[in-house]
Amino acid sequence: MYTGLEHSPVEGRRLWDEVYNITYQRIAAPEEKDIAGESAGSSSPRPLKNSTTSSSRLQTSWERLSFLDSILQGELPCDLEKSNCTYDILLLLRVLECLNQLSPRLRALEASDAFAEGKIINFQELKVKGPVVPQKQFLSSKLTPKLARQMQDPLAVFSGGLPSWCNQLTKACPFLFPFETRRQYFYSASFGLSRALQRLQQQQSAENSNLNNNLEVRVGRVQRQKVRVYRHRILDSAMKVMEIYGSHKAVLEVEYFGEVGTGLGPTLEFYTLLSHELQKKVLGMWRSGSCSKEAAVAENVEMWDVEQHGAFLHTNEVSKIPTVETEEFVQSPQGLFPRPWPPNADSLQGSQFSKAINYFHLLGQVMAKALQDGRLLDLPLSTAFYKLVLMQELDLFDIQSFDRELGTTLQEMDAFVRRKQFLESLDDDNGKALSDLLFHNARIDDLFLDFTLPGYPDYVLKSEGNNIMVHIDNLEEYISLVVDATVKTGIMPQMEAFRAGFNQVFSLSSLQIFTESELESLLCGGRELWAAQSLVDQIKFDHGYTSNSPSIVNLLEILGEFTPEQQGAFLRFVTGAPRLPPGGLAALNPKLTIVRKHSTGANGGIKGTAQATDRDLPSVMTCANYLKLPPYSCKEVMRERLMYAITEGQGSFDLS
């Protein structure tokens, strides 16, 4: 191995002009790897098992401490000696940051205690709000640039030689570093040498670095795996593709049968279409709120399989798909959350339940692959679901984040129970006070509740629960069982299937340096309201257009007037995905470019005339984020033609 003793020192770009021989051997890898020591090849497939040992292991992984308990247990997950004064400082910061996150919950508990003691008598007063310390106050202005410099060191990244403090601090105290820095560290340390190198080159290229362009070729280009699927069999296609290629290190690229489009655009749309498919109510994955019915055109779709030695999906036999007049999609304004299944669902509803489990396994694979390849999903998951992804335990107070009505009712019932217990603890004769206790002007008995899960009458909370009525003396048990069924036992198999699928691609523990909102941004990007003034600096104008061109001025005004829904449709038309990566439009890679489209005169008019131009439609190159825009005669015509193209130009990738 090169040590620097046999050769003269080489610096800068010349370092890569030499070829060095490195001798190495494989070592036995531990069963669980941390984020810094994990390579892209370390995640081998781990299929679901039914063995007793596997079930026991999954059960153990589910039984975790609450977020607060895990913080207050008094230890940091690092090698720092407890006798070191720095240890106490970091631990104190960790506790304070945790309390800051939990401050809304602590205020709710305080209000519940006040209700129990009779200090407040109105349930509306349980809804308390208060300030929290801005997260930026916890950032370290000295540690952040140190970590950034470590990630800019090619030798440290390539050799996996990042100092141990990088992993330990980002894991123990991630709040010390801004999201963007942790995001760069995540991509540098989680997916192996080739991807880390690619990320570093992209970042340095964006910063006008003079890094040798041949470096990627010498060290190794990220492999790409192409698959071809049928557009109208997205869900089945995804299951087969992930089964075969999910655990591969190669970047997945998707094409469609019967379409000539290739590259980034079709791949991004594949993830978008799959995101929508996974929201169908018929899959039995999510809690049902209201459902929207969307007409679907029935078509005959060819069945396919994957050859053992082929990389493309292709026709095996033709099978007619039954006509479907409506498709129901779960509508959840607060985000999607797993539907609870009773413990005996496997025996009572075996087929439907097992399919739901398989879909969650697929969801885990898809989410992990999207993160690994830098793709975006259009999946409105709830904050509580992201908490589960981050291995946090949920409780009563989390229910309100995905089902406001149920969560509010349960919190009010919990406060009602505390009031009853407080009255019972008094030495005075409290019989009359107890008999006068009313829940929203009604006795608990008059609510006619039984021990079944609200909204899911087939989910019996206890033996013969459908025949047992809820009253004031068993209300506490009822609340406990409903919470357990909603956020624990009822969703345990689904989440374990999700985690098993995710871990087939890379380790789920790598995500624990992020918060729930950051994970959503990482996975689904974000949406921001556009302003015409700011768009000028985020878009490139070329081939006949400048930022001062009349057509560009009109376009920027139109984009600035778009609603969030219209923005999503425009982005999907131009890029293939309805969302932007973290950082917004400025972070789009390749940069959104607007070029002039010359009139074809194909509609019988004179080539180049304003009338012929106004009949032309804008077109796109999704692989390069190119929008080809004709120089329309006025803003109104441009808006009409652009909206028509956005609305009608979906569902196929052809040459333009």
XYZ file of C-alpha atoms in Angstrom:
656
model
C 0.000 0.000 0.000
C 1.304 3.491 -0.817
C 2.613 5.160 2.339
C 4.455 8.146 0.930
C 7.898 6.709 1.777
C 8.683 5.310 -1.646
C 7.445 8.255 -3.688
C 7.833 11.982 -3.491
C 4.814 13.869 -2.118
C 2.142 14.597 -4.702
C -0.410 17.335 -4.187
C -3.528 18.664 -5.818
C -4.746 17.280 -9.131
C -1.443 15.466 -9.758
C -2.367 13.103 -6.946
C -4.741 11.338 -9.347
C -2.223 11.138 -12.191
C -0.515 8.253 -10.413
C -1.810 4.679 -10.127
C -1.485 3.108 -6.688
C -1.790 -0.553 -5.783
C -3.833 -1.237 -2.685
C -3.848 -4.671 -1.076
C -6.925 -5.519 0.960
C -8.970 -8.472 2.170
C -12.554 -8.986 3.213
C -13.267 -8.954 6.943
C -16.259 -10.332 8.803
C -18.795 -7.526 8.922
C -20.830 -7.010 12.098
C -24.539 -7.702 11.830
C -25.441 -4.058 12.409
C -23.328 -1.298 10.823
C -23.404 2.330 11.735
C -23.790 5.038 9.155
C -20.089 5.790 8.720
C -18.918 2.238 8.338
C -21.561 1.070 5.935
C -20.840 0.468 2.271
C -23.294 0.249 -0.574
C -22.654 -3.452 -0.886
C -23.376 -4.198 2.740
C -27.135 -4.350 2.477
C -28.047 -7.829 1.378
C -31.640 -8.899 0.827
C -33.484 -9.861 3.966
C -36.761 -11.456 2.954
C -39.650 -11.729 5.353
C -39.574 -14.883 7.415
C -42.159 -16.706 9.461
C -39.745 -18.498 11.764
C -40.012 -18.140 15.509
C -36.524 -16.655 15.726
C -37.302 -13.985 13.132
C -40.607 -13.097 14.746
C -38.916 -12.786 18.120
C -36.250 -10.502 16.678
C -38.855 -8.304 14.989
C -40.842 -8.108 18.192
C -37.752 -6.987 20.080
C -36.996 -4.275 17.509
C -40.510 -2.899 17.932
C -40.313 -2.592 21.722
C -38.389 0.656 22.038
C -38.143 3.402 24.582
C -40.134 6.565 24.081
C -38.225 9.493 22.646
C -38.029 11.258 26.013
C -36.969 8.119 27.908
C -34.219 7.407 25.388
C -32.847 10.923 25.901
C -33.132 10.960 29.686
C -31.478 7.594 30.195
C -28.245 9.509 30.713
C -25.940 8.178 28.016
C -24.720 9.442 24.678
C -24.192 6.965 21.809
C -20.537 7.888 21.428
C -17.067 6.900 22.641
C -16.547 10.077 24.632
C -15.536 9.385 28.233
C -18.118 10.439 30.807
C -15.371 12.076 32.829
C -14.793 14.501 29.958
C -16.547 17.821 30.563
C -17.559 17.879 26.896
C -19.714 14.816 27.542
C -21.843 16.664 30.102
C -22.220 19.654 27.787
C -23.397 17.495 24.881
C -25.747 15.518 27.112
C -27.276 18.696 28.514
C -27.757 20.108 25.020
C -29.386 16.845 23.940
C -31.836 16.926 26.855
C -32.689 20.588 26.278
C -33.268 20.042 22.564
C -35.482 17.049 23.331
C -37.551 19.038 25.829
C -37.891 21.776 23.237
C -39.280 19.276 20.724
C -41.671 17.856 23.308
C -42.825 21.218 24.680
C -46.273 21.043 22.983
C -46.842 17.618 24.533
C -45.656 18.764 27.953
C -48.035 21.717 27.782
C -50.881 19.348 26.895
C -50.062 17.182 29.917
C -50.002 20.256 32.128
C -53.411 21.312 30.821
C -54.764 17.808 31.425
C -53.555 17.931 35.022
C -55.182 21.330 35.441
C -58.464 19.893 34.153
C -58.180 16.988 36.586
C -57.737 19.376 39.503
C -60.678 21.506 38.396
C -58.569 24.547 37.540
C -60.077 24.500 34.062
C -63.503 23.080 33.260
C -63.786 23.480 29.504
C -62.363 20.881 27.136
C -61.461 23.667 24.720
C -58.893 24.880 27.247
C -56.957 21.644 26.749
C -55.810 23.016 23.395
C -52.796 25.031 24.458
C -50.087 26.544 22.327
C -46.828 28.192 23.171
C -43.493 29.261 21.741
C -40.601 26.909 21.088
C -36.936 27.741 20.778
C -35.985 28.053 17.073
C -33.976 25.047 15.968
C -31.222 27.269 14.610
C -30.358 28.238 18.188
C -28.941 24.745 18.735
C -26.610 24.848 15.717
C -22.866 24.886 16.276
C -21.152 27.520 14.156
C -17.761 25.881 14.777
C -18.551 22.199 14.306
C -20.565 22.710 11.111
C -17.671 24.000 8.946
C -15.387 21.314 10.395
C -17.760 18.570 9.257
C -18.186 20.270 5.877
C -14.410 20.374 5.379
C -14.092 16.691 6.232
C -16.638 15.844 3.539
C -14.687 17.925 1.022
C -11.567 15.823 1.575
C -11.518 13.299 -1.313
C -9.081 10.939 0.388
C -11.160 10.763 3.567
C -14.366 10.122 1.617
C -12.861 7.591 -0.808
C -11.102 5.563 1.873
C -13.975 5.600 4.328
C -11.598 7.393 6.650
C -13.863 10.104 7.993
C -12.976 10.742 11.653
C -15.130 8.839 14.122
C -16.449 12.056 15.624
C -18.303 12.775 12.362
C -20.481 9.714 12.770
C -20.787 9.906 16.536
C -21.760 13.565 16.742
C -24.226 13.477 13.846
C -25.841 10.455 15.479
C -25.793 11.608 19.117
C -26.447 15.337 18.570
C -27.695 15.875 15.000
C -29.226 19.214 16.010
C -25.701 20.691 16.127
C -25.565 20.634 12.328
C -27.944 22.218 9.797
C -30.072 19.958 7.627
C -28.072 20.597 4.461
C -24.803 19.565 6.132
C -26.337 16.373 7.518
C -27.879 15.653 4.134
C -24.470 15.877 2.475
C -22.990 13.643 5.162
C -25.784 11.114 4.692
C -25.054 10.812 0.970
C -21.299 10.744 1.570
C -21.347 7.975 4.170
C -24.321 5.730 3.417
C -24.056 4.436 -0.152
C -20.445 3.524 -0.823
C -17.480 4.919 -2.710
C -18.944 5.379 -6.204
C -21.978 7.333 -5.069
C -19.968 9.372 -2.563
C -17.542 10.280 -5.341
C -20.362 11.190 -7.693
C -21.941 13.447 -5.066
C -18.635 15.123 -4.311
C -17.953 15.760 -7.983
C -21.434 17.177 -8.535
C -21.070 19.481 -5.561
C -17.615 20.692 -6.546
C -18.710 21.097 -10.149
C -21.585 23.273 -8.982
C -19.073 25.355 -7.043
C -16.880 25.732 -10.169
C -14.228 23.437 -8.759
C -11.201 22.477 -10.866
C -11.487 18.800 -9.926
C -10.193 16.558 -12.714
C -13.130 15.462 -14.862
C -11.511 12.073 -15.450
C -11.603 11.233 -11.762
C -15.007 9.559 -11.962
C -13.854 7.252 -14.752
C -10.707 6.181 -12.920
C -12.347 5.432 -9.593
C -15.502 3.921 -10.996
C -18.705 5.203 -12.501
C -21.992 4.410 -10.791
C -23.593 1.529 -12.651
C -27.072 1.926 -14.111
C -29.744 -0.723 -14.514
C -32.478 -0.168 -17.095
C -35.884 -1.805 -16.828
C -38.861 -1.473 -19.123
C -42.399 -1.652 -17.760
C -45.984 -1.237 -18.850
C -47.395 2.112 -17.824
C -50.744 0.604 -16.806
C -49.180 -2.083 -14.609
C -47.080 0.186 -12.420
C -47.771 -1.541 -9.091
C -47.124 -5.077 -10.318
C -44.121 -3.832 -12.271
C -42.653 -2.189 -9.198
C -42.995 -5.342 -7.104
C -41.154 -7.399 -9.710
C -38.504 -4.747 -10.312
C -37.792 -4.295 -6.604
C -37.741 -8.030 -6.053
C -34.970 -8.394 -8.633
C -33.070 -5.109 -8.499
C -34.022 -3.497 -5.178
C -30.891 -4.649 -3.352
C -28.566 -3.924 -6.294
C -26.138 -1.031 -6.032
C -26.921 0.195 -9.557
C -29.008 3.294 -10.224
C -32.436 2.244 -11.479
C -33.647 3.763 -14.768
C -37.159 3.098 -16.046
C -38.576 3.120 -19.560
C -42.072 2.323 -20.823
C -43.138 -0.089 -23.530
C -44.384 1.705 -26.623
C -42.651 4.974 -25.713
C -39.345 6.316 -26.982
C -38.538 8.455 -23.944
C -35.539 7.454 -21.836
C -33.533 8.876 -18.977
C -34.422 10.902 -15.929
C -37.941 12.013 -16.881
C -39.546 8.570 -17.307
C -37.796 7.357 -14.147
C -39.105 10.236 -12.059
C -42.591 9.704 -13.431
C -42.380 6.014 -12.518
C -41.881 6.957 -8.878
C -44.689 9.516 -9.137
C -47.142 7.035 -10.669
C -46.167 4.396 -8.132
C -46.727 6.888 -5.310
C -50.266 7.425 -6.555
C -50.920 3.694 -6.931
C -49.884 3.095 -3.328
C -52.598 5.510 -2.181
C -55.476 3.385 -3.468
C -57.999 2.434 -0.828
C -58.414 -1.073 -2.232
C -54.869 -1.961 -1.122
C -55.900 -1.825 2.538
C -52.753 0.060 3.553
C -53.993 3.342 4.979
C -56.543 4.704 7.399
C -59.554 5.847 5.439
C -60.759 9.381 5.675
C -62.793 10.555 2.722
C -62.253 8.978 -0.666
C -62.335 10.573 -4.070
C -63.545 8.585 -7.031
C -61.610 9.098 -10.201
C -62.777 7.687 -13.492
C -60.345 5.252 -15.019
C -60.320 4.158 -18.626
C -60.460 0.385 -18.887
C -57.848 -1.017 -21.223
C -56.507 -4.405 -22.166
C -53.022 -4.571 -20.709
C -50.465 -7.189 -21.559
C -49.105 -9.339 -18.768
C -45.336 -9.649 -18.482
C -42.585 -11.402 -16.596
C -38.854 -10.995 -16.221
C -36.483 -13.376 -17.965
C -33.785 -14.815 -15.773
C -31.054 -13.407 -17.980
C -32.737 -10.216 -19.144
C -32.852 -6.692 -17.835
C -36.144 -5.757 -19.475
C -39.719 -6.602 -18.680
C -41.446 -8.019 -21.717
C -44.608 -9.722 -22.871
C -45.374 -13.255 -21.802
C -49.062 -13.584 -22.495
C -52.064 -11.362 -22.971
C -54.594 -11.087 -20.179
C -57.647 -8.853 -20.183
C -58.033 -6.647 -17.175
C -61.610 -6.368 -15.841
C -63.283 -3.054 -16.442
C -62.940 -0.706 -13.487
C -65.341 2.189 -13.504
C -63.936 3.948 -10.459
C -60.737 3.893 -8.448
C -60.819 5.048 -4.849
C -57.858 6.912 -3.389
C -57.378 7.568 0.296
C -57.716 11.263 1.026
C -55.969 12.253 4.243
C -55.427 15.989 4.773
C -53.100 15.259 7.690
C -51.091 12.620 5.860
C -51.265 8.873 5.362
C -50.997 6.511 8.323
C -51.216 2.687 8.362
C -54.640 1.163 8.740
C -54.858 -0.986 11.909
C -55.388 -4.711 11.403
C -56.590 -6.935 14.284
C -54.209 -9.570 15.668
C -56.287 -12.340 14.072
C -56.390 -10.652 10.649
C -54.170 -13.347 9.165
C -56.800 -16.000 9.835
C -59.926 -13.908 9.269
C -58.790 -11.879 6.235
C -55.677 -13.783 5.206
C -55.456 -12.861 1.534
C -56.206 -9.162 1.906
C -54.032 -8.842 4.995
C -51.049 -10.600 3.419
C -51.325 -8.365 0.348
C -51.288 -5.267 2.557
C -48.163 -6.584 4.280
C -46.505 -7.148 0.892
C -47.373 -3.612 -0.184
C -45.714 -2.193 2.928
C -42.668 -4.315 2.162
C -42.684 -2.789 -1.330
C -43.105 0.696 0.122
C -39.996 0.191 2.235
C -37.999 -0.923 -0.804
C -39.266 1.959 -2.939
C -38.599 4.612 -0.300
C -35.068 3.322 0.257
C -34.325 3.070 -3.463
C -35.685 6.571 -4.043
C -33.403 7.938 -1.326
C -30.447 5.980 -2.658
C -30.915 7.161 -6.250
C -31.969 10.701 -5.362
C -35.536 10.354 -6.675
C -38.637 12.027 -5.246
C -41.931 10.439 -4.222
C -45.332 12.127 -4.347
C -46.604 10.416 -1.211
C -48.303 12.559 1.481
C -47.237 10.581 4.546
C -48.108 11.791 8.028
C -45.636 13.080 10.578
C -46.490 10.109 12.795
C -45.512 7.677 10.029
C -42.123 9.352 9.668
C -41.671 8.975 13.425
C -42.209 5.246 13.023
C -39.679 5.193 10.192
C -37.191 6.818 12.576
C -37.863 4.040 15.115
C -39.716 6.290 17.572
C -42.605 5.022 19.661
C -46.008 6.674 19.288
C -48.557 7.370 22.007
C -51.886 9.062 22.635
C -50.673 12.525 21.675
C -49.493 11.420 18.221
C -52.949 10.295 17.076
C -54.102 13.871 16.632
C -51.386 14.409 14.019
C -53.067 12.007 11.553
C -56.674 11.777 12.838
C -57.578 15.069 14.483
C -61.095 14.059 15.510
C -60.133 10.753 17.127
C -57.009 12.201 18.740
C -58.894 15.139 20.244
C -61.643 12.887 21.606
C -59.150 10.497 23.199
C -57.235 13.351 24.838
C -60.473 14.748 26.233
C -61.455 11.309 27.524
C -58.030 10.945 29.109
C -58.465 14.279 30.898
C -61.948 13.142 31.964
C -60.454 9.972 33.503
C -57.818 12.044 35.313
C -60.596 14.230 36.738
C -62.416 11.156 38.019
C -59.232 9.781 39.603
C -58.498 13.131 41.241
C -61.970 13.280 42.791
C -61.623 9.709 44.041
C -58.321 10.595 45.714
C -59.900 13.325 47.840
C -60.793 12.557 51.444
C -64.081 14.447 51.189
C -67.363 12.807 50.313
C -67.191 13.051 46.527
C -70.055 10.796 45.547
C -72.166 13.637 44.199
C -69.231 15.160 42.320
C -68.533 11.823 40.653
C -72.155 11.313 39.724
C -72.263 14.789 38.194
C -69.292 14.112 35.904
C -70.364 14.590 32.298
C -68.470 14.236 29.047
C -69.719 16.976 26.717
C -72.986 17.127 28.689
C -73.510 13.368 28.476
C -72.774 10.368 30.635
C -70.172 7.966 29.266
C -72.818 5.224 29.230
C -75.000 7.345 26.954
C -72.292 7.406 24.262
C -73.087 3.736 23.509
C -69.464 2.808 22.889
C -68.324 -0.798 22.906
C -64.846 -2.317 22.954
C -64.277 -2.188 19.217
C -61.893 0.167 17.458
C -63.633 3.358 16.249
C -64.043 3.190 12.487
C -63.096 -0.504 12.394
C -65.932 -2.578 13.893
C -64.156 -5.826 12.983
C -61.270 -4.903 15.281
C -62.373 -6.206 18.705
C -60.230 -4.670 21.439
C -60.711 -7.448 23.988
C -62.423 -10.809 24.246
C -66.153 -10.369 23.587
C -65.461 -6.657 23.335
C -68.266 -6.100 20.862
C -70.682 -7.083 23.645
C -69.074 -4.986 26.392
C -70.198 -1.384 26.752
C -67.897 1.429 27.825
C -68.746 3.208 31.083
C -66.960 5.559 33.429
C -65.236 2.759 35.345
C -63.675 1.034 32.314
C -63.081 4.159 30.221
C -59.369 4.200 31.077
C -58.986 0.641 29.794
C -60.891 1.568 26.634
C -58.581 4.522 25.921
C -55.497 2.383 26.478
C -56.730 -0.358 24.134
C -57.723 2.119 21.406
C -54.303 3.793 21.537
C -52.539 0.427 21.471
C -54.559 -0.760 18.468
C -54.120 2.533 16.605
C -50.388 3.203 16.947
C -48.859 -0.028 18.275
C -50.252 -3.552 18.000
C -52.580 -2.807 15.090
C -49.800 -1.505 12.842
C -46.859 -3.590 14.056
C -46.836 -6.173 11.201
C -47.076 -3.436 8.567
C -44.182 -1.441 9.985
C -41.989 -4.504 10.413
C -42.647 -5.403 6.768
C -41.795 -1.836 5.778
C -38.523 -1.949 7.715
C -37.594 -5.330 6.292
C -38.095 -4.002 2.756
C -36.173 -0.826 3.496
C -33.219 -2.694 5.001
C -32.853 -4.731 1.819
C -31.619 -1.553 0.120
C -29.660 0.119 2.934
C -29.790 0.368 6.709
C -32.784 2.210 8.122
C -30.660 3.377 11.061
C -28.866 5.748 8.679
C -31.919 8.014 8.724
C -31.844 8.688 12.449
C -29.762 11.821 11.967
C -32.890 13.511 10.555
C -36.143 14.752 12.065
C -39.558 13.786 10.726
C -39.965 17.003 8.731
C -36.439 16.711 7.347
C -37.065 13.132 6.274
C -40.195 14.248 4.445
C -38.191 16.947 2.677
C -35.487 14.429 1.792
C -37.965 11.916 0.396
C -40.680 14.095 -1.129
C -38.921 17.386 -1.665
C -40.936 20.493 -1.054
C -43.279 23.005 -2.550
C -42.766 26.725 -2.435
C -44.761 29.635 -3.757
C -42.904 31.161 -6.669
C -42.269 34.845 -7.177
C -41.407 36.150 -10.628
C -38.511 38.203 -9.243
C -36.783 35.236 -7.588
C -37.352 32.881 -10.527
C -34.949 34.894 -12.684
C -31.986 33.709 -10.606
C -33.157 30.081 -10.472
C -33.781 29.458 -14.188
C -31.390 29.421 -17.123
C -32.378 31.114 -20.392
C -30.671 30.019 -23.606
C -30.921 29.491 -27.376
C -32.808 32.635 -28.298
C -33.999 33.811 -24.883
C -32.571 36.055 -22.179
C -34.041 37.083 -18.858
C -35.274 40.298 -20.489
C -37.034 38.663 -23.456
C -40.755 39.584 -23.567
C -41.764 35.910 -23.678
C -39.637 35.170 -20.602
C -41.129 38.104 -18.699
C -44.614 36.782 -19.492
C -43.666 33.225 -18.520
C -42.229 34.259 -15.156
C -45.368 36.249 -14.380
C -47.515 33.221 -15.242
C -45.406 30.906 -13.072
C -45.617 33.370 -10.192
C -49.420 33.320 -10.445
C -49.686 29.512 -10.347
C -51.483 27.801 -7.485
C -49.619 24.994 -5.656
C -51.559 22.440 -7.720
C -50.641 24.176 -10.979
C -47.007 24.358 -9.885
C -47.005 20.610 -9.277
C -48.535 19.952 -12.695
C -45.979 22.227 -14.371
C -43.082 20.510 -12.602
C -44.361 17.082 -13.565
C -44.684 18.238 -17.177
C -41.123 19.594 -17.272
C -39.231 17.196 -14.982
C -41.421 14.113 -14.528
C -41.937 14.748 -10.787
C -44.470 17.144 -9.205
C -42.116 18.138 -6.394
C -38.786 19.908 -6.092
C -35.726 18.584 -4.242
C -34.651 20.141 -0.928
C -33.516 23.645 -1.739
C -36.336 24.304 -4.178
C -36.078 25.268 -7.821
C -32.507 26.487 -7.350
C -31.443 22.957 -6.353
C -32.924 21.309 -9.447
C -30.271 19.314 -11.310
C -29.969 19.832 -14.258
C -31.052 23.436 -13.912
C -34.404 24.349 -15.441
C -33.624 25.839 -18.856
C -36.000 27.788 -21.109
C -35.145 27.808 -24.833
C -36.902 29.288 -27.845
C -39.016 26.946 -29.945
C -39.344 28.013 -33.559
C -42.682 27.686 -35.307
C -43.154 24.605 -37.465
C -45.944 26.033 -39.605
C -47.458 22.580 -39.599
C -51.009 23.780 -39.235
C -51.291 25.287 -42.670
C -50.155 28.787 -41.785
C -47.099 30.642 -42.976
C -43.977 29.487 -41.212
C -42.751 31.968 -38.649
C -45.900 34.109 -38.470
C -47.419 35.055 -35.125
C -50.579 33.148 -36.015
C -48.632 29.945 -36.645
C -46.602 30.441 -33.477
C -49.720 30.879 -31.362
C -50.962 27.491 -32.548
C -47.795 25.700 -31.416
C -47.554 24.000 -28.040
C -44.579 24.121 -25.694
C -42.605 20.883 -25.382
C -40.049 19.549 -22.956
C -36.933 17.403 -22.589
C -37.390 15.912 -19.133
C -33.925 14.337 -19.076
C -32.362 17.821 -19.250
C -35.202 19.845 -17.630
C -35.615 21.781 -20.891
C -38.754 23.751 -21.685
C -39.054 24.647 -25.372
C -41.280 27.721 -25.414
C -42.615 29.373 -28.592
C -42.529 33.201 -28.629
C -46.280 33.678 -28.234
C -47.857 36.957 -29.240
C -49.183 37.783 -25.763
C -49.363 36.586 -22.157
C -52.956 35.315 -22.440
C -52.126 33.048 -25.381
C -49.025 31.760 -23.601
C -51.032 30.897 -20.474
C -53.710 29.076 -22.491
C -51.228 27.023 -24.538
C -49.038 26.284 -21.525
C -51.967 25.092 -19.400
C -53.229 22.941 -22.269
C -49.816 21.322 -22.650
C -49.506 20.757 -18.907
C -52.960 19.201 -18.673
C -52.907 17.079 -21.820
C -49.185 16.373 -22.085
C -49.069 13.739 -19.347
C -48.948 9.977 -19.594
C -46.422 9.420 -22.385
C -42.815 10.185 -23.320
C -42.331 10.826 -27.027
C -39.981 12.813 -29.216
C -40.636 16.544 -29.515
